[in-house]
Amino acid sequence: MSHADVLSIFSGALTTLLLSIAGIALGLPLGLGLALARWAKVPLLNQVVAVYVSLLRATPLITLVLLIFFALPTAGISVGPVTAGLIALVLNTAAFNCEVWRAALLDLPKDQIEAAQSVGMGQALRFRRIVLPQVWRTALPGLINEMSQLVKLTPVLAVVGVVDITRAAVRIGAQTYEPLPPFLVALAIYIPIVYALVSVQRWVERRTTLREAAA
Amino acid sequence: MPTRIPLLSVQSLRKSYGSLHVLDDISFTVAPGETVCLLGPSGSGKSTLLRCINWLERPDSGRILIDSQPIGVTSGGVVMNDQQLAQVRTRIGMVFQQFALWPHLTVLQNVMEAPVHVQRRPKDAVRAEAEALLQRVGLFDKRDVFPARLSGGQKQRVGIARALAMKPALMLFDEPTSALDPELVGEVLAVMRDLSSEGMTMLVVTHEMAFAREAAHRVVFMDHGVVVETGTPEAFFEAPSTERGRQFLQRFSEGRAVSAG
Amino acid sequence: MMNDFATVWSERGLLLSGLGNTVLLSVLAGLAALVLGALLSTLLMSPRQLLSLPAKALVDLARCTPFLLFAYIVYYGLPSMGLQFDAWSAGLFALTAYHAAYMAEILRAAWAAQPRAPIEAGVAFGYSGLGLFRRIVLPPLALSSAPVLGNQLIQIIKDSAFLTIITLPELTHAVSSIQSRHFIPFAAFLTAVLLYWALCLVIEAGVAAVGRLAEARR
């Protein structure tokens, strides 16, 4: 593998990183919105979200990416590989995030909200000052876990032609007839990133257990 | 005695779960400055009644008026939305059995939270009032502590201060001492007694008979969703006028004798 | 639109063969991963650091590795080291090895959460060895870990879709082929999505049934 090859892998890594961040940034609030729709039992929306989440959690990301990349153009919307990949990532991660947020919301004792209602807080105020500040802490380990899962799924983007780490590695391997070294380099980039996220998750979980034990 | 407009008026309240009548045509009033204790065995509907008054639970039918203002259903007969309910609820203070303090806020922040963010009163004025309230319940020195560090009795006293901070016309107490260890009950009842003697209008669901005897102006005895008896504490405790009232008091004193003996 | 689905239906042979491969691959890999994972978990729980530390490192490594990359390495990379796999073997190997690590961690956690007292009672009553394991240890362990194992099986099914990139003729591969020949991407891929969903619902129903069994025995 030449110097240029390594550089192209790192350039792919940048694409992967940016897409991961975009996917996480969009998927977190979307997941929260979906969870709230279910938690507040908004009629019709509640059931639609339930079906959406069930469907998206069962669908392999590669199948979803292919569906979006090839099917959207037939509906008149032309999407490039990056857009298709990002849409698939966000739709997928939002479904998983929804379940994490939902579990955290259900974990909140009912009388927390009743106390807020009893002092005359409206819905928006209750959510902003009482529900969210408590719920984000509960949801955090699960959300970070989902982030690490998302990063592990980004190689899928290579399948539709996004020039990320994986596609760069494949290309080099095809050119040099030595597929193993570029893949190992790709692995060497992914593993520390995911490991960092997993470590943060473990640290957060430890701190929560400690704080609960002290109280 | 001049008849005063009742502060709280409950009219023909009904609530059922299927065939179970939790509240069966309940009507009563509470005059301004009165302390009324709701007594009765478990399942009598007293907690449900209390929670219907600020519409944390929704009655099936009937009317509730706070200072002649309806809650839950407007005078036009329309069910109130969240915003309208919130408006009326600012006039009612509630103290919860499990305290329900907000764990991510300090004691002082708990007390200041609603006056600042709901009533939009200036922060400095609210802080001064909140600190005064905490002084009153004896927890001024704990004002910067988080609720997790407090005992049950301390938490409940903060809960009372938090409710009072809204300057409510009516205070509701939902079994305020039932979740407390016995030795912590007294400090909470003392605060409630003071509040009552200062003229706060209070509706208290409780099993603390001694408190009802000493602090209440009236007791309302409920059983199976119905108001069985009402009267002064002396009248009820000395000579209940109904058989069910008698049985309840008897079972209660038997229980006390067993646990004391 | 309906024509598209009719076209998909006309290719149902290919579709079923792809679905069959997905199911077969996932079930085999799931079972193999479970067995391998059980062995690996004994290493994880070993008091000897010489055994437990490498095992833990291996599990952590698997947890941090994207499956797609791993599959690529097994199929395209290993031949350069002399290990040749056909698509099926490579796919099965990759799925099994990868998920064995996850299974090991799941089983370790499930075992740690098991109350010891009933087992001690079993020993006190004279159970030992295989009998103890089969009749005293295994049943509650299986019941309590069913939901997590069910989730892992769903994960295996989803990861099997990645194997389309190593030309393994599973469901996504079949559907891609149908799509590229008839130009009916929406109908083709939607069919695949619905089939994956159906598989997932079947597993969840199974887990729920086990859950009811567990509830009765709580």
XYZ file of C-alpha atoms in Angstrom:
694
model
C 0.000 0.000 0.000
C 1.372 3.353 -1.026
C 1.342 6.679 0.725
C -1.448 7.857 -1.552
C -3.488 4.781 -0.695
C -3.340 5.491 3.011
C -4.317 9.094 2.354
C -7.358 8.022 0.369
C -8.438 5.791 3.215
C -8.148 8.691 5.625
C -10.114 10.896 3.286
C -12.755 8.188 3.270
C -12.566 8.206 7.032
C -13.470 11.876 7.056
C -16.556 11.151 4.970
C -17.495 8.361 7.364
C -17.005 10.636 10.345
C -19.088 13.457 8.893
C -21.896 11.126 7.897
C -21.845 9.496 11.329
C -22.086 12.840 13.067
C -24.874 13.965 10.756
C -26.746 10.707 11.292
C -26.428 10.963 15.066
C -27.320 14.666 15.155
C -30.483 14.124 13.140
C -31.437 10.794 14.639
C -31.373 11.899 18.288
C -34.080 14.589 18.121
C -36.132 12.591 15.625
C -36.043 9.612 17.957
C -37.154 11.838 20.828
C -40.026 13.207 18.745
C -41.180 9.699 17.872
C -40.923 8.625 21.496
C -42.981 11.621 22.643
C -45.667 10.830 20.060
C -45.997 7.398 21.619
C -45.629 8.546 25.215
C -48.266 11.247 24.884
C -50.486 8.694 23.151
C -51.283 11.073 20.290
C -54.100 9.278 18.462
C -53.200 7.719 15.120
C -49.620 9.032 15.325
C -49.042 6.653 18.232
C -49.894 3.600 16.143
C -48.087 4.849 13.051
C -44.893 5.374 15.036
C -45.238 1.933 16.630
C -45.418 0.308 13.205
C -42.578 2.461 11.870
C -40.299 1.541 14.763
C -41.097 -2.161 14.516
C -40.447 -2.145 10.787
C -37.230 -0.148 10.892
C -35.750 -2.172 13.724
C -36.308 -5.356 11.740
C -34.890 -4.069 8.439
C -31.222 -4.604 7.633
C -29.607 -1.263 6.889
C -28.163 -2.507 3.630
C -31.606 -3.427 2.348
C -32.939 -0.040 3.454
C -30.125 1.855 1.733
C -30.679 -0.070 -1.492
C -34.407 0.564 -1.266
C -33.940 4.307 -0.852
C -31.149 4.630 -3.407
C -32.939 2.740 -6.150
C -36.601 3.355 -5.387
C -36.702 7.101 -4.719
C -35.634 8.023 -8.260
C -38.611 6.065 -9.609
C -40.830 8.384 -7.567
C -39.161 11.352 -9.194
C -36.785 12.214 -6.333
C -33.206 11.769 -7.450
C -30.835 11.036 -4.628
C -27.086 10.723 -4.656
C -25.405 7.956 -2.680
C -24.547 10.256 0.207
C -28.119 11.494 0.600
C -29.575 8.009 0.295
C -27.076 6.710 2.814
C -27.799 9.531 5.246
C -31.576 9.107 4.972
C -31.248 5.385 5.631
C -28.947 5.977 8.609
C -31.288 8.539 10.134
C -34.465 6.491 9.603
C -32.758 3.493 11.146
C -31.174 5.177 14.129
C -34.303 7.200 14.903
C -36.254 3.969 15.361
C -33.749 2.612 17.862
C -33.393 5.942 19.625
C -37.177 6.104 19.922
C -37.181 2.941 22.006
C -34.365 4.216 24.224
C -36.137 7.531 24.851
C -39.430 5.742 25.394
C -37.974 3.456 28.042
C -36.511 6.483 29.795
C -39.834 8.365 29.647
C -41.745 5.400 31.031
C -39.197 5.148 33.812
C -40.079 8.614 35.093
C -42.339 8.349 38.167
C -45.835 9.573 37.394
C -45.946 11.866 40.386
C -43.098 13.966 38.998
C -45.431 15.142 36.276
C -48.394 15.361 38.630
C -46.406 17.626 40.919
C -45.643 19.838 37.928
C -49.299 19.824 36.906
C -50.386 20.636 40.440
C -48.371 23.867 40.462
C -49.948 24.911 37.199
C -47.213 24.080 34.706
C -48.446 23.678 31.141
C -47.328 20.866 28.886
C -44.375 22.666 27.287
C -43.071 23.913 30.632
C -43.450 20.475 32.216
C -41.499 18.888 29.421
C -38.749 21.492 29.340
C -38.149 21.926 33.089
C -39.179 18.631 34.663
C -39.308 15.738 32.179
C -36.375 16.316 29.853
C -33.780 17.234 32.513
C -34.426 13.914 34.221
C -35.050 11.732 31.201
C -31.924 12.559 29.215
C -29.796 11.139 31.990
C -31.661 7.841 31.992
C -31.528 7.651 28.222
C -27.842 8.471 27.865
C -26.230 4.987 28.026
C -28.726 3.599 25.534
C -28.264 6.565 23.214
C -24.480 6.225 23.267
C -24.848 2.501 22.570
C -26.970 3.356 19.561
C -24.310 5.833 18.410
C -21.697 3.097 18.451
C -24.051 0.831 16.508
C -24.524 3.570 13.920
C -20.789 3.983 13.441
C -20.472 0.227 12.929
C -23.126 0.390 10.231
C -21.505 3.149 8.159
C -19.582 0.687 5.909
C -22.952 -0.024 4.394
C -22.751 3.339 2.631
C -19.926 1.984 0.490
C -22.396 -0.392 -1.105
C -24.206 2.451 -2.814
C -21.018 4.150 -3.820
C -20.277 6.572 -1.013
C -16.523 6.918 -0.958
C -16.056 6.176 2.705
C -13.401 4.118 4.437
C -14.758 0.824 3.192
C -15.051 1.806 -0.432
C -11.579 3.312 -0.375
C -10.259 0.060 1.078
C -12.090 -2.024 -1.524
C -10.759 0.144 -4.331
C -7.172 -0.113 -3.124
C -7.474 -3.834 -2.653
C -8.774 -4.217 -6.188
C -5.908 -2.140 -7.553
C -3.102 -3.729 -5.592
C -4.444 -7.292 -5.571
C -3.687 -7.224 -1.869
C -7.073 -6.747 -0.254
C -6.024 -7.512 3.308
C -3.807 -4.503 4.207
C -6.332 -1.769 3.330
C -9.095 -3.615 5.173
C -6.897 -3.884 8.217
C -6.187 -0.176 8.038
C -9.919 0.464 7.807
C -10.441 -1.752 10.836
C -7.694 0.090 12.662
C -9.646 3.309 12.168
C -13.042 1.962 13.122
C -12.067 0.049 16.226
C -10.716 2.994 18.248
C -13.744 5.162 17.384
C -16.252 2.538 18.450
C -14.137 1.638 21.462
C -14.124 5.264 22.537
C -17.931 5.382 22.364
C -18.285 2.092 24.228
C -15.922 3.341 26.917
C -17.900 6.555 27.324
C -21.064 4.504 27.656
C -19.507 2.320 30.351
C -18.241 5.411 32.184
C -21.698 6.998 32.129
C -23.272 3.776 33.402
C -20.736 3.562 36.213
C -21.345 7.157 37.262
C -25.104 6.679 37.312
C -24.835 3.581 39.496
C -22.474 5.406 41.840
C -24.737 8.412 42.113
C -27.762 6.254 42.781
C -25.876 4.319 45.426
C -24.851 7.510 47.194
C -28.347 8.970 47.319
C -73.217 32.848 61.892
C -72.943 34.637 58.550
C -72.922 32.207 55.653
C -69.734 32.593 53.659
C -69.251 31.613 50.056
C -67.510 28.258 50.220
C -63.950 28.229 48.926
C -64.387 24.715 47.602
C -67.686 23.358 46.379
C -67.978 19.763 45.205
C -71.321 18.933 43.585
C -72.549 15.463 42.687
C -69.172 14.064 41.796
C -69.188 10.623 40.196
C -66.423 8.378 38.956
C -66.563 4.697 38.064
C -64.162 2.122 36.771
C -66.511 -0.202 34.931
C -69.020 -1.387 37.490
C -67.010 -0.103 40.443
C -68.315 3.243 41.743
C -65.245 4.879 43.179
C -67.100 8.148 43.724
C -70.857 7.881 44.029
C -72.593 11.263 43.986
C -70.267 13.114 46.348
C -71.208 16.609 47.452
C -69.687 18.810 50.120
C -68.207 22.241 50.692
C -65.232 23.729 52.462
C -65.457 27.245 53.863
C -62.534 29.673 53.675
C -60.093 29.021 56.505
C -61.567 25.611 57.267
C -59.457 22.509 57.739
C -61.370 19.441 56.650
C -60.051 15.906 57.096
C -61.204 13.138 54.766
C -61.260 9.861 56.664
C -62.151 6.355 55.671
C -60.877 2.851 55.018
C -58.682 2.040 51.999
C -60.652 1.945 48.807
C -63.208 4.410 50.118
C -62.357 6.828 47.326
C -60.891 9.609 49.437
C -57.625 9.897 47.491
C -59.505 9.762 44.205
C -61.776 12.531 45.439
C -58.817 14.684 46.390
C -57.127 14.139 43.045
C -60.343 14.987 41.218
C -60.398 18.398 42.839
C -57.376 19.580 40.870
C -58.307 17.298 37.982
C -55.282 15.043 38.221
C -58.020 12.465 37.881
C -61.016 13.190 35.729
C -64.463 12.730 37.271
C -67.172 11.242 35.077
C -69.723 13.867 36.088
C -70.354 16.578 38.627
C -69.050 20.076 39.279
C -66.141 21.463 41.244
C -65.882 25.157 42.055
C -62.855 26.885 43.568
C -63.869 30.308 44.837
C -66.882 30.098 42.527
C -64.576 29.359 39.574
C -65.134 26.014 37.875
C -62.283 23.572 37.332
C -62.198 20.864 34.686
C -65.272 21.922 32.774
C -65.906 25.565 31.890
C -69.207 27.187 32.757
C -70.085 26.718 29.098
C -69.838 22.977 29.557
C -66.597 22.503 27.598
C -63.860 20.291 29.005
C -60.823 22.423 29.830
C -57.612 21.972 27.918
C -54.199 21.586 29.526
C -53.572 25.339 29.488
C -56.880 26.241 31.152
C -56.437 23.539 33.782
C -52.936 24.799 34.513
C -54.356 28.272 35.080
C -56.839 27.117 37.713
C -54.321 24.784 39.337
C -52.132 27.736 40.293
C -54.749 28.510 42.949
C -54.552 25.021 44.458
C -51.533 23.660 46.260
C -50.952 19.902 46.510
C -48.779 17.822 48.809
C -48.090 14.263 47.612
C -47.763 11.021 49.547
C -44.396 10.240 47.947
C -43.307 13.907 48.157
C -42.690 14.119 44.380
C -39.857 16.625 44.743
C -37.970 17.280 41.520
C -34.643 15.481 42.053
C -32.589 17.529 39.608
C -33.329 20.771 41.495
C -32.099 21.821 44.922
C -34.526 22.408 47.769
C -34.591 26.146 47.119
C -34.959 25.631 43.372
C -37.855 23.251 43.972
C -39.668 25.931 45.951
C -38.824 28.722 43.498
C -39.490 26.794 40.299
C -43.211 27.341 39.771
C -43.502 30.944 41.024
C -40.712 31.941 38.637
C -41.653 29.897 35.591
C -45.432 29.651 35.891
C -46.430 32.831 37.695
C -43.519 34.747 36.172
C -42.789 36.608 39.379
C -39.416 38.368 39.593
C -36.678 36.011 40.687
C -35.326 38.064 43.585
C -38.710 38.520 45.184
C -39.424 34.814 44.777
C -36.090 33.875 46.309
C -36.774 35.995 49.365
C -40.221 34.450 49.799
C -38.911 30.943 49.202
C -36.216 31.370 51.820
C -38.818 32.682 54.256
C -40.998 29.644 53.593
C -38.080 27.311 54.138
C -37.358 29.091 57.406
C -40.962 28.514 58.377
C -40.772 24.772 57.787
C -37.354 24.619 59.424
C -35.253 23.762 56.388
C -33.497 27.015 55.548
C -30.063 25.509 56.124
C -30.834 22.730 53.619
C -31.818 25.090 50.818
C -28.884 24.234 48.539
C -29.118 20.503 49.089
C -30.600 18.056 46.569
C -33.736 16.145 47.678
C -31.941 12.789 47.529
C -29.979 13.807 50.626
C -33.049 14.556 52.752
C -35.043 12.364 55.083
C -38.690 11.654 54.297
C -39.935 14.163 56.824
C -37.641 16.848 55.435
C -38.746 16.099 51.877
C -42.371 16.438 52.816
C -41.772 19.754 54.559
C -40.104 20.972 51.373
C -43.132 19.686 49.484
C -45.366 21.797 51.675
C -43.161 24.864 51.187
C -43.189 24.279 47.426
C -46.983 24.210 47.376
C -47.251 27.284 49.597
C -44.887 29.245 47.361
C -47.673 29.568 44.811
C -49.818 31.397 47.411
C -52.743 29.056 46.849
C -56.251 29.620 48.120
C -56.676 25.915 48.887
C -54.180 23.270 50.006
C -54.728 19.581 49.261
C -52.850 16.933 51.250
C -52.846 13.362 49.874
C -51.885 11.129 52.824
C -48.903 13.378 53.541
C -47.430 11.223 56.292
C -48.307 7.702 55.107
C -44.909 7.131 53.499
C -42.952 8.370 56.502
C -41.187 6.462 59.234
C -43.184 6.954 62.461
C -40.608 9.207 64.128
C -40.707 11.638 61.198
C -44.476 12.019 61.118
C -44.585 14.536 63.930
C -42.473 17.221 62.252
C -44.752 17.243 59.207
C -47.972 17.304 61.236
C -46.574 20.204 63.256
C -46.136 22.252 60.080
C -49.636 21.345 58.973
C -51.076 22.291 62.349
C -49.434 25.713 62.187
C -50.705 26.232 58.673
C -54.210 25.365 59.773
C -54.145 27.685 62.752
C -52.974 30.527 60.500
C -56.198 30.207 58.558
C -55.211 28.250 55.418
C -58.072 26.383 53.800
C -56.998 22.729 53.861
C -58.436 19.437 52.673
C -56.463 16.554 54.135
C -56.707 12.840 53.374
C -55.086 11.134 56.314
C -55.016 8.180 58.670
C -53.624 10.306 61.482
C -56.658 10.394 63.749
C -54.953 12.463 66.428
C -54.225 15.172 63.890
C -57.813 15.081 62.614
C -59.074 15.357 66.160
C -56.898 18.328 67.068
C -56.562 20.352 63.904
C -59.677 19.726 61.841
C -62.721 21.949 61.956
C -64.713 19.218 60.273
C -64.230 15.608 59.324
C -65.799 13.865 56.356
C -66.028 10.093 56.672
C -66.216 8.156 53.399
C -66.770 4.520 52.637
C -67.208 2.765 49.291
C -67.383 5.998 47.363
C -70.059 7.639 49.497
C -69.955 10.346 52.167
C -71.281 8.450 55.156
C -70.951 11.066 57.861
C -69.712 14.584 58.318
C -69.408 16.645 61.445
C -67.051 18.173 63.959
C -64.194 15.942 65.088
C -65.593 15.832 68.607
C -68.941 14.655 67.340
C -67.469 12.007 65.055
C -64.820 10.612 67.347
C -66.913 10.615 70.510
C -70.216 9.525 69.091
C -70.328 8.512 65.438
C -73.906 8.669 64.230
C -73.668 5.777 61.777
C -72.915 2.094 62.197
C -70.157 2.169 59.541
C -68.563 5.120 61.293
C -68.592 3.202 64.540
C -67.055 0.115 62.946
C -64.322 2.178 61.327
C -63.344 3.839 64.581
C -63.482 0.572 66.430
C -61.224 -1.193 63.927
C -58.895 1.746 64.109
C -58.531 1.742 67.872
C -58.185 -2.054 67.850
C -55.370 -1.763 65.383
C -53.682 0.844 67.546
C -54.096 -1.299 70.647
C -52.583 -4.314 68.897
C -49.587 -2.376 67.641
C -49.091 -0.600 70.962
C -49.408 -3.765 73.007
C -47.409 -0.710 -9.083
C -49.463 -3.875 -8.855
C -47.680 -5.080 -11.977
C -44.398 -4.660 -10.181
C -45.538 -6.877 -7.345
C -46.845 -9.365 -9.874
C -43.364 -9.413 -11.366
C -41.900 -10.029 -7.941
C -44.409 -12.823 -7.472
C -43.314 -14.348 -10.767
C -39.810 -14.524 -9.380
C -40.969 -16.183 -6.181
C -38.676 -19.134 -6.737
C -35.619 -16.926 -6.465
C -37.205 -15.013 -3.617
C -37.959 -18.147 -1.638
C -34.516 -19.516 -2.238
C -33.040 -16.253 -0.964
C -35.346 -16.272 2.052
C -34.480 -19.891 2.688
C -30.785 -19.096 2.623
C -31.300 -16.227 5.026
C -33.238 -18.381 7.456
C -30.920 -21.365 7.171
C -27.808 -19.266 7.510
C -29.182 -17.346 10.487
C -30.400 -20.408 12.344
C -27.161 -22.321 11.801
C -25.032 -19.330 12.689
C -27.239 -18.623 15.715
C -26.896 -22.130 17.082
C -23.189 -22.319 16.357
C -22.637 -18.883 17.871
C -24.576 -19.899 20.958
C -22.472 -23.018 21.489
C -19.216 -21.241 20.734
C -20.338 -18.317 22.842
C -21.095 -20.594 25.762
C -17.572 -21.987 25.588
C -16.113 -18.500 25.263
C -18.132 -17.300 28.233
C -16.596 -19.962 30.458
C -13.241 -18.430 29.512
C -14.610 -14.963 30.271
C -15.647 -16.040 33.737
C -12.498 -18.006 34.455
C -10.655 -16.931 37.600
C -7.386 -17.348 35.698
C -6.447 -14.070 34.067
C -4.431 -15.953 31.458
C -7.738 -17.213 30.117
C -10.139 -14.414 30.987
C -8.145 -11.419 29.745
C -7.612 -12.611 26.163
C -11.236 -13.702 26.068
C -12.368 -10.277 27.219
C -10.100 -8.603 24.663
C -11.572 -10.785 21.923
C -15.139 -9.940 22.938
C -14.331 -6.222 23.092
C -12.677 -6.435 19.684
C -15.742 -8.048 18.146
C -17.947 -5.436 19.773
C -15.935 -2.644 18.146
C -15.716 -4.184 14.672
C -18.193 -3.416 11.895
C -19.598 -6.710 10.628
C -19.389 -5.673 6.986
C -15.641 -5.126 7.275
C -15.241 -8.435 9.050
C -17.139 -10.229 6.287
C -14.988 -8.529 3.647
C -11.831 -9.599 5.460
C -12.961 -13.199 5.786
C -13.981 -13.512 2.139
C -11.529 -11.274 0.285
C -8.689 -10.878 2.714
C -8.045 -14.359 4.058
C -7.407 -15.987 0.643
C -4.241 -13.883 0.457
C -3.152 -15.793 3.544
C -3.966 -19.099 1.964
C -7.422 -19.605 3.476
C -9.963 -19.944 0.708
C -13.675 -19.822 1.462
C -16.644 -20.048 -0.816
C -19.374 -17.480 -0.205
C -21.526 -19.731 1.942
C -18.710 -20.919 4.192
C -17.288 -17.439 4.505
C -20.708 -16.071 5.397
C -21.444 -18.766 7.928
C -18.007 -18.455 9.461
C -18.190 -14.671 9.685
C -21.657 -14.673 11.244
C -20.774 -17.400 13.706
C -17.434 -16.008 14.824
C -18.724 -12.437 15.132
C -21.837 -13.283 17.073
C -20.178 -15.870 19.271
C -18.440 -12.962 20.956
C -21.774 -11.201 21.590
C -23.352 -14.441 22.803
C -20.465 -14.941 25.223
C -21.104 -11.561 26.804
C -24.879 -12.152 26.927
C -24.472 -15.531 28.596
C -21.924 -14.168 31.041
C -24.290 -11.392 32.109
C -27.253 -13.772 32.305
C -25.276 -16.181 34.431
C -24.095 -13.408 36.745
C -27.696 -12.337 37.267
C -28.880 -15.815 38.222
C -29.621 -16.329 41.916
C -27.250 -18.915 43.426
C -29.545 -20.265 46.108
C -31.643 -22.613 43.947
C -28.447 -24.125 42.571
C -27.027 -24.638 46.019
C -30.301 -26.304 46.908
C -29.857 -28.591 43.907
C -26.400 -29.546 45.063
C -27.687 -30.110 48.575
C -30.299 -32.469 47.161
C -27.621 -34.536 45.460
C -27.656 -33.175 41.904
C -24.290 -32.995 40.216
C -22.593 -32.681 36.866
C -24.736 -32.976 33.770
C -27.905 -33.638 35.726
C -27.414 -30.487 37.784
C -26.814 -28.456 34.675
C -29.658 -29.865 32.649
C -32.391 -29.830 35.287
C -31.415 -27.114 37.759
C -29.135 -24.608 36.072
C -30.234 -24.492 32.478
C -34.027 -24.004 32.657
C -34.087 -20.701 34.593
C -31.046 -19.461 32.671
C -32.715 -20.192 29.344
C -35.967 -18.529 30.397
C -34.314 -15.348 31.648
C -31.971 -14.911 28.703
C -34.588 -15.646 26.026
C -35.400 -11.985 25.235
C -31.751 -11.012 24.796
C -30.989 -14.117 22.753
C -34.033 -13.406 20.617
C -32.714 -9.913 19.962
C -29.351 -11.326 19.019
C -30.976 -13.705 16.540
C -32.743 -10.751 14.952
C -29.371 -9.051 14.762
C -27.917 -12.124 13.044
C -30.690 -12.049 10.457
C -29.974 -8.388 9.779
C -26.234 -8.972 9.546
C -26.845 -11.832 7.109
C -28.079 -9.205 4.661
C -24.578 -7.743 4.550
C -23.402 -10.997 3.011
C -24.914 -9.910 -0.264
C -21.638 -8.066 -0.793
C -19.739 -11.347 -0.826
C -22.261 -12.632 -3.354
C -24.002 -14.985 -0.988
C -27.470 -15.606 -2.479
C -29.523 -14.614 0.557
C -32.711 -12.539 0.546
C -31.262 -9.085 -0.149
C -29.112 -10.539 -2.903
C -32.131 -12.222 -4.494
C -34.122 -9.032 -4.340
C -31.265 -6.944 -5.768
C -31.075 -9.375 -8.650
C -34.815 -9.125 -9.300
C -34.573 -5.342 -9.084
C -31.696 -5.018 -11.497
C -33.270 -7.286 -14.099
C -36.820 -5.911 -14.020
C -36.216 -2.337 -12.837
C -38.811 -2.550 -10.061
C -36.785 -1.329 -7.088
C -39.638 -0.276 -4.853
C -41.673 -3.473 -5.130
C -38.606 -5.677 -4.924
C -36.990 -4.094 -1.896
C -40.277 -3.525 -0.112
C -40.970 -7.231 -0.427
C -37.641 -7.930 1.191
C -38.351 -5.424 3.971
C -41.717 -7.045 4.679
C -40.167 -10.504 4.728
C -37.470 -9.401 7.171
C -40.199 -7.825 9.271
C -42.137 -11.085 9.239
C -39.080 -13.013 10.410
C -38.574 -10.504 13.201
C -42.214 -10.746 14.305
C -41.978 -14.529 14.385
C -38.951 -14.363 16.667
C -40.609 -11.763 18.888
C -43.694 -13.974 19.160
C -41.448 -16.853 20.145
C -39.749 -14.742 22.790
C -43.141 -13.598 24.090
C -44.258 -17.211 24.356
C -41.129 -18.070 26.310
C -41.791 -14.997 28.433
C -45.239 -16.321 29.334
C -43.654 -19.640 30.286
C -41.215 -17.749 32.449
C -43.943 -15.676 34.118
C -45.836 -18.775 35.171
C -42.725 -20.071 36.800
C -41.708 -16.907 38.643
